Structure formats: structure tokens, C-alpha cells
Short mmCIF file of C-alpha atoms in Angstrom, two decimals:
data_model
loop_
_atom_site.label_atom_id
_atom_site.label_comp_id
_atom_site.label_asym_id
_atom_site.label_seq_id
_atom_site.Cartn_x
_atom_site.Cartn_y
_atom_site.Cartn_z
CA UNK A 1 -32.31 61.75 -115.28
CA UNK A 2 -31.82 61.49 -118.76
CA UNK A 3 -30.30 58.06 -120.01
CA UNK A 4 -27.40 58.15 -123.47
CA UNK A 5 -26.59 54.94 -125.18
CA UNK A 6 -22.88 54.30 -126.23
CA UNK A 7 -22.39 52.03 -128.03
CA UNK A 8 -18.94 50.62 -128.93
CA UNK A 9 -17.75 48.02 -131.81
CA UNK A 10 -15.80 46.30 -129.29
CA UNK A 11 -16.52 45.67 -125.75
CA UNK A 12 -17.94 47.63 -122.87
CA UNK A 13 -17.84 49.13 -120.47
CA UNK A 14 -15.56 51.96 -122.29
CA UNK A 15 -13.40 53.39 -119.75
CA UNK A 16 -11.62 55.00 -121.64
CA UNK A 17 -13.85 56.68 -123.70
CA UNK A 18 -17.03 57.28 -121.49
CA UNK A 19 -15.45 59.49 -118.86
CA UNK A 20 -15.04 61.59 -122.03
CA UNK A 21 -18.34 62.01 -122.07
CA UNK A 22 -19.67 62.06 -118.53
CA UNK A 23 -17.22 65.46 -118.12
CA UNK A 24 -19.15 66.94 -121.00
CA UNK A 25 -22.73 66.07 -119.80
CA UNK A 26 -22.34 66.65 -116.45
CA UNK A 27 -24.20 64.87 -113.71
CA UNK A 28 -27.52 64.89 -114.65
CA UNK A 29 -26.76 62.26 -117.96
CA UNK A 30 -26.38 58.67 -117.25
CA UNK A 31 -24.62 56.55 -119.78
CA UNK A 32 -25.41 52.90 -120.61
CA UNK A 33 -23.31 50.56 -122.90
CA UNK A 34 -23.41 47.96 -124.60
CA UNK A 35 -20.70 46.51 -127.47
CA UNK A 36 -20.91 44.52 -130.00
CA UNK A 37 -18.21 41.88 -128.81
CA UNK A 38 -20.18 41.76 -125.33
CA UNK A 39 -21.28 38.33 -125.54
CA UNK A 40 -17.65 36.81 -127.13
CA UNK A 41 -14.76 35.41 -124.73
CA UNK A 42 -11.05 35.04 -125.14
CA UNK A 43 -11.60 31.93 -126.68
CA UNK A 44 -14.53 33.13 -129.24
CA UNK A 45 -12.83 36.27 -130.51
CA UNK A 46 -11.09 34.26 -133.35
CA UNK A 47 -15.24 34.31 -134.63
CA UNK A 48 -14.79 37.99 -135.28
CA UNK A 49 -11.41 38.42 -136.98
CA UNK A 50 -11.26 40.44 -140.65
CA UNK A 51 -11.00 37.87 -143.65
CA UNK A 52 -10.60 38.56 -147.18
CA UNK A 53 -11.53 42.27 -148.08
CA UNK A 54 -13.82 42.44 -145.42
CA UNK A 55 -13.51 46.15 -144.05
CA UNK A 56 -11.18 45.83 -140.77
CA UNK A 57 -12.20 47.88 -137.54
CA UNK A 58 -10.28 48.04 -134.61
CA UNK A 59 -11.39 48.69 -131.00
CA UNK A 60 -11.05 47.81 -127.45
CA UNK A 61 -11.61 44.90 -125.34
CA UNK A 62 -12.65 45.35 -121.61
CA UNK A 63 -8.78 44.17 -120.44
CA UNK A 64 -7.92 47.00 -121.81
CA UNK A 65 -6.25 45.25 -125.14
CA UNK A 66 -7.06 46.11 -128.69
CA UNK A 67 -8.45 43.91 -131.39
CA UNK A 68 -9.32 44.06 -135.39
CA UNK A 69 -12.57 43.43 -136.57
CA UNK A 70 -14.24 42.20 -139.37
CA UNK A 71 -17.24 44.55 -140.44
CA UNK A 72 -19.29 41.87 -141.95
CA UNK A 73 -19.18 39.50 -139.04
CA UNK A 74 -19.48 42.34 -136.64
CA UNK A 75 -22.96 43.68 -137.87
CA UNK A 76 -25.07 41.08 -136.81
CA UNK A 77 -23.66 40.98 -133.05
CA UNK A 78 -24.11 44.67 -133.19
CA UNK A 79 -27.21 45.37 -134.20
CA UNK A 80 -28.31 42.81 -131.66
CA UNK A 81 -26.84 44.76 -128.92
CA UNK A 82 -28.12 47.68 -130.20
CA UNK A 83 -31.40 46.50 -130.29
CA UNK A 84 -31.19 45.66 -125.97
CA UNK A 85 -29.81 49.37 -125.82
CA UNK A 86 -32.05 51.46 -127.10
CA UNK A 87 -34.94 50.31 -125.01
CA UNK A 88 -33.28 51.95 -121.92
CA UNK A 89 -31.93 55.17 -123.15
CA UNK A 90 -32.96 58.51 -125.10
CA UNK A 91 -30.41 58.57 -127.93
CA UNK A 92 -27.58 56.49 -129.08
CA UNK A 93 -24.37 57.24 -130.13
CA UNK A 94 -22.01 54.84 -131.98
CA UNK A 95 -18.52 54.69 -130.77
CA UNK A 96 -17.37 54.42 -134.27
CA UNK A 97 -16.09 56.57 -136.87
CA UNK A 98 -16.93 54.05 -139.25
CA UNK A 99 -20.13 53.83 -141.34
CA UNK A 100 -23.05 51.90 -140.25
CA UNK A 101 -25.92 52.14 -142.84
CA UNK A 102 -27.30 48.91 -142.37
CA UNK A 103 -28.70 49.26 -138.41
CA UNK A 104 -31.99 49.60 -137.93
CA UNK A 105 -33.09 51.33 -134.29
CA UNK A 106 -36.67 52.95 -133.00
CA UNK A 107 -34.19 56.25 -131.11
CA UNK A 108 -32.26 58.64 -132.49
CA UNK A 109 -28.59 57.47 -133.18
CA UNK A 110 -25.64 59.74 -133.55
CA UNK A 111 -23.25 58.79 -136.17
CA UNK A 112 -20.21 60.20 -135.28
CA UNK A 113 -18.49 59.75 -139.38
CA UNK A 114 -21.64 62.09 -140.16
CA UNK A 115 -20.54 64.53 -137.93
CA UNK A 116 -17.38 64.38 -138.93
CA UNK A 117 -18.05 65.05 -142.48
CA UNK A 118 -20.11 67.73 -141.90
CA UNK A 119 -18.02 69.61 -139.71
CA UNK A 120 -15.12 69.94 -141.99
CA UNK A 121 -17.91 70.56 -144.72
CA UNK A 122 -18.67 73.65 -142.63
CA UNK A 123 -14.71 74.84 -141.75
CA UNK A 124 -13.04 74.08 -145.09
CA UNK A 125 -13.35 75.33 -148.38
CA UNK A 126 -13.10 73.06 -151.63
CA UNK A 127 -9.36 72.32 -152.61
CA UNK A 128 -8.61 72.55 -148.92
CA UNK A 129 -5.89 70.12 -147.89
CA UNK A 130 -7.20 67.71 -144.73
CA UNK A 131 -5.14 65.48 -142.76
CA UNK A 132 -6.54 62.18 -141.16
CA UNK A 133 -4.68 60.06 -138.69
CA UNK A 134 -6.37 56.71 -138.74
CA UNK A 135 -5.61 53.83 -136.42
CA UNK A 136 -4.14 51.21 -139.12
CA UNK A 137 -2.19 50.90 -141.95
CA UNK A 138 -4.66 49.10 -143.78
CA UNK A 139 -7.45 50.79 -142.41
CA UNK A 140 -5.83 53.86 -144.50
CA UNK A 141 -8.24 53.38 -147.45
CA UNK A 142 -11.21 52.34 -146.21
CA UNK A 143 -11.72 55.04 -144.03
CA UNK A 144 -10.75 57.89 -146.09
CA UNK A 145 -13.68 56.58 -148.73
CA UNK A 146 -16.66 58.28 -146.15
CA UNK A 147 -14.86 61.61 -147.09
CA UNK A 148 -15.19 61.24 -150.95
CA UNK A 149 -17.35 63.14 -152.22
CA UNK A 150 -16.44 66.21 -149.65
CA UNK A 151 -13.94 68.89 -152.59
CA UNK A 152 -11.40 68.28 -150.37
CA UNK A 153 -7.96 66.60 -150.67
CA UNK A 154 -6.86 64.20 -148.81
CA UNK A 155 -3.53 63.11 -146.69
CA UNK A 156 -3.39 60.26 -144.62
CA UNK A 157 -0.91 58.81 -141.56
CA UNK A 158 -1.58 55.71 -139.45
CA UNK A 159 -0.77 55.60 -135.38
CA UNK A 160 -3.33 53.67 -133.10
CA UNK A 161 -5.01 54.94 -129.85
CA UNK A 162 -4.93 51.68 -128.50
CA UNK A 163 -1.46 51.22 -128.54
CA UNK A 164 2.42 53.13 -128.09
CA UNK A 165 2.43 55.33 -130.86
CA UNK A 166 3.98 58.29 -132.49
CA UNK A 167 0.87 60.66 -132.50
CA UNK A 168 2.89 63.69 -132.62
CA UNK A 169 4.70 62.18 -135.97
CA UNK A 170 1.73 61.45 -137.88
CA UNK A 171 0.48 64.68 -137.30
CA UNK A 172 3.64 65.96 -138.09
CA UNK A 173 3.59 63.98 -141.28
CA UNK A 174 0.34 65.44 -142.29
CA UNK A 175 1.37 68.69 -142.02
CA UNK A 176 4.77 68.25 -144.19
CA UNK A 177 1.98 66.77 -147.02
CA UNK A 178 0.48 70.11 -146.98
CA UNK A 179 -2.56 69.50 -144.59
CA UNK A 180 -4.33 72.41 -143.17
CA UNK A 181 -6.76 70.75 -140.85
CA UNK A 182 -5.94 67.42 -138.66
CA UNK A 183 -8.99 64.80 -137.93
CA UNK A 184 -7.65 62.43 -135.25
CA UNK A 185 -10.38 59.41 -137.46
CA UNK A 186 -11.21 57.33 -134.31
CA UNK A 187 -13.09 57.35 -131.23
CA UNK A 188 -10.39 55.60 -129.56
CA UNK A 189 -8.48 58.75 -129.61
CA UNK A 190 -8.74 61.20 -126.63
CA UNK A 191 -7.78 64.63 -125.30
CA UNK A 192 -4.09 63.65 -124.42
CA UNK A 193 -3.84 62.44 -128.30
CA UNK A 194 -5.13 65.86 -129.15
CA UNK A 195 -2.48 67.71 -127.35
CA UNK A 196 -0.36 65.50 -128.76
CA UNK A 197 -1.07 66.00 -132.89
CA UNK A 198 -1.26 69.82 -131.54
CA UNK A 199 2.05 69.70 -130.78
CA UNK A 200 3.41 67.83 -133.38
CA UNK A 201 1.69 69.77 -136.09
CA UNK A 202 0.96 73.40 -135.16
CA UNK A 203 -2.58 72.81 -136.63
CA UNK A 204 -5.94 72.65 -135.89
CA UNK A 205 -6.95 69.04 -134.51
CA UNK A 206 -10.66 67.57 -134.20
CA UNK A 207 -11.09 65.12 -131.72
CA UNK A 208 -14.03 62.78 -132.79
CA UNK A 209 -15.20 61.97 -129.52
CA UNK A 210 -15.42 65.55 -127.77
CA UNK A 211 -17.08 67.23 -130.73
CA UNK A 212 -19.72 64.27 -130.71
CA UNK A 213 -20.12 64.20 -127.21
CA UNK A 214 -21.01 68.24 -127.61
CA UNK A 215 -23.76 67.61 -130.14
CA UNK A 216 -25.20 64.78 -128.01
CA UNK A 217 -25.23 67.18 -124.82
CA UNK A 218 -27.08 69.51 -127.17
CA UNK A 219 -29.75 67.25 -128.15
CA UNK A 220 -30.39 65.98 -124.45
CA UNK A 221 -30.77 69.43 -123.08
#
């Protein structure tokens, strides 16, 4: 049976994302995580918070609440983790949009902001109009800087996965701003998140965590 790595920036096991993934690969894939916030408790956590103008992440805990993350002291813990994974599995993928150009692995590792990129690379033309939803207000900046470079303008509208939010308004939002094409720019966001920037927007939504799932299914078979 062939063996995927997920790993996450917050804590695993994912259950919310990985049965994602399991529907797409089917039942001959087994998936093994790891996270980079493994190894911290309740009363650790303050260890990882974002200071200064430290990038800020945000992901899940396993008790199902949500938490912001510094990048700077997050690297360390995950390329640790990262190194335990890829000794039992094939290929990794990072349960991150975010960019991680610093980790160093021996397998293959699917970075889902390259994906991303290229994707809309492939559907848009230059001048195009592209919506993001991101999960923070702050985080508003920081990840809209992986798609300079790309000829394409850029709108932008916060609601998080994690928590109550008004998916369906963001999109919504983008859409009023012109946007012809909707990236939903987290892995915390899932199918029901999809139908819901559909509906708000009338347009086109990617879902980051399908469309990588798709491309790691491709490499495994």
C-alpha cells in the first residue's frame, strides 16, 4: 500500500482535512501525519505565537480550536517533524498554502502555494482580475506576495475556515471588486466552503486542498 505524508503547520491528526484526501485516493493510499505543533501543550503554545513582523499562520489544533503562528518560530519544530515523516511515506504534502523554502527533505514534497500559482498561471490571462479569500485580516498581505510576479491583479477578502464566518460575503466581495476567478488561499478550507463562495459569487472557486490532493493521487499512481 502506498504511504502519503501530510503534513500540517499546526497539529495532527487533521480531521478535518485528511478525509479530504482519503475520498480522493481511495483505499489503497494510507496517510500519515505529523504537525509541526505536535510536541507543544496547552501550556507551551504561548512558545509559538507571531511577534513583531514575523509572518503570522494560522491553523488547527487537535481540539478542534484554531491558533496563529509565528513563521520564524514555527520552522524549526517543523522541519523536525518533517524530518520523522518522510522516512515512512512516498511523498509529502504540506498542509500549507504558505511558502516554505527553507525545508530540507530526501522525498518529494508537494507545495501546495506552487500549485496554486501555477494553476491560475495556466487558466488566466495577464490583466486578469483574481480574487483570494485568505483566513486573516493581517494575513491579507503576506499571502498575496507568493502571487507577485503572476500579470495578474489582485483583490483580497478575509473569512477563516476555522471559525463562523461569512464565506459567501467575501466571495461576494471579490466579485463586486471585479474578480473573475476565486482562490479559497488555505488548506483549512473545504468542499462545504466551496459551495459556499460558489454561491455567494457566481464564479469559479479553487479549493486548495482538492486540487492538491488530485496532483498527489496522480503522482502515487
Amino acid at each position: 500500500m502506498a504511504k502519503v505524508g501530510v503534513l500540517t503547520i499546526g497539529q495532527s491528526p487533521r480531521t478535518d482535512a485528511t478525509p479530504s484526501f482519503q475520498k480522493i485516493f481511495g483505499a489503497g493510499v494510507e496517510i500519515v501525519e505529523r504537525g509541526g505543533l505536535d510536541r507543544l501543550t496547552e501550556e507551551t503554545m504561548d512558545a509559538i505565537k507571531p511577534e513583531g513582523s514575523d509572518t503570522v499562520y494560522i491553523s488547527r489544533l487537535r481540539n478542534g480550536q484554531s491558533v496563529e503562528i509565528g513563521k520564524s518560530k514555527l520552522l524549526p519544530l517543523l522541519q523536525d517533524e518533517l524530518t520523522k515523516l518522510e522516512q515512512d511515506v512516498e511523498v509529502v504534502i504540506m498542509l500549507c498554502t504558505g511558502d516554505f523554502p527553507t525545508l530540507v527533505t530526501t522525498k518529494p514534497i508537494i507545495y501546495p502555494d506552487k500549485i496554486l500559482v501555477h494553476t491560475v498561471q495556466a487558466i488566466m490571462t495577464g490583466g486578469s482580475k483574481l480574487g483570494l479569500v485568505v483566513p486573516l485580516e493581517k494575513q491579507r498581505h503576506s499571502l498575496a506576495k507568493k502571487w507577485e510576479g503572476v500579470g495578474l491583479e489582485l483583490v483580497t477578502a478575509a473569512a477563516s475556515p476555522y471559525e463562523e464566518s461569512d464565506i459567501a460575503g467575501a466571495a461576494a466581495s471579490l466579485k463586486e471588486q471585479g474578480a473573475e476567478l476565486i482562490v479559497l488561499d488555505c488548506m483549512g478550507y473545504n468542499e462545504t466552503h466551496k459551495l459556499e463562495a460558489k454561491k455567494g459569487s457566481s464564479l469559479p472557486v479553487i479549493l486548495p486542498r482538492t486540487l492538491v490532493a488530485r496532483i498527489a493521487a496522480e503522482y502515487v499512481f
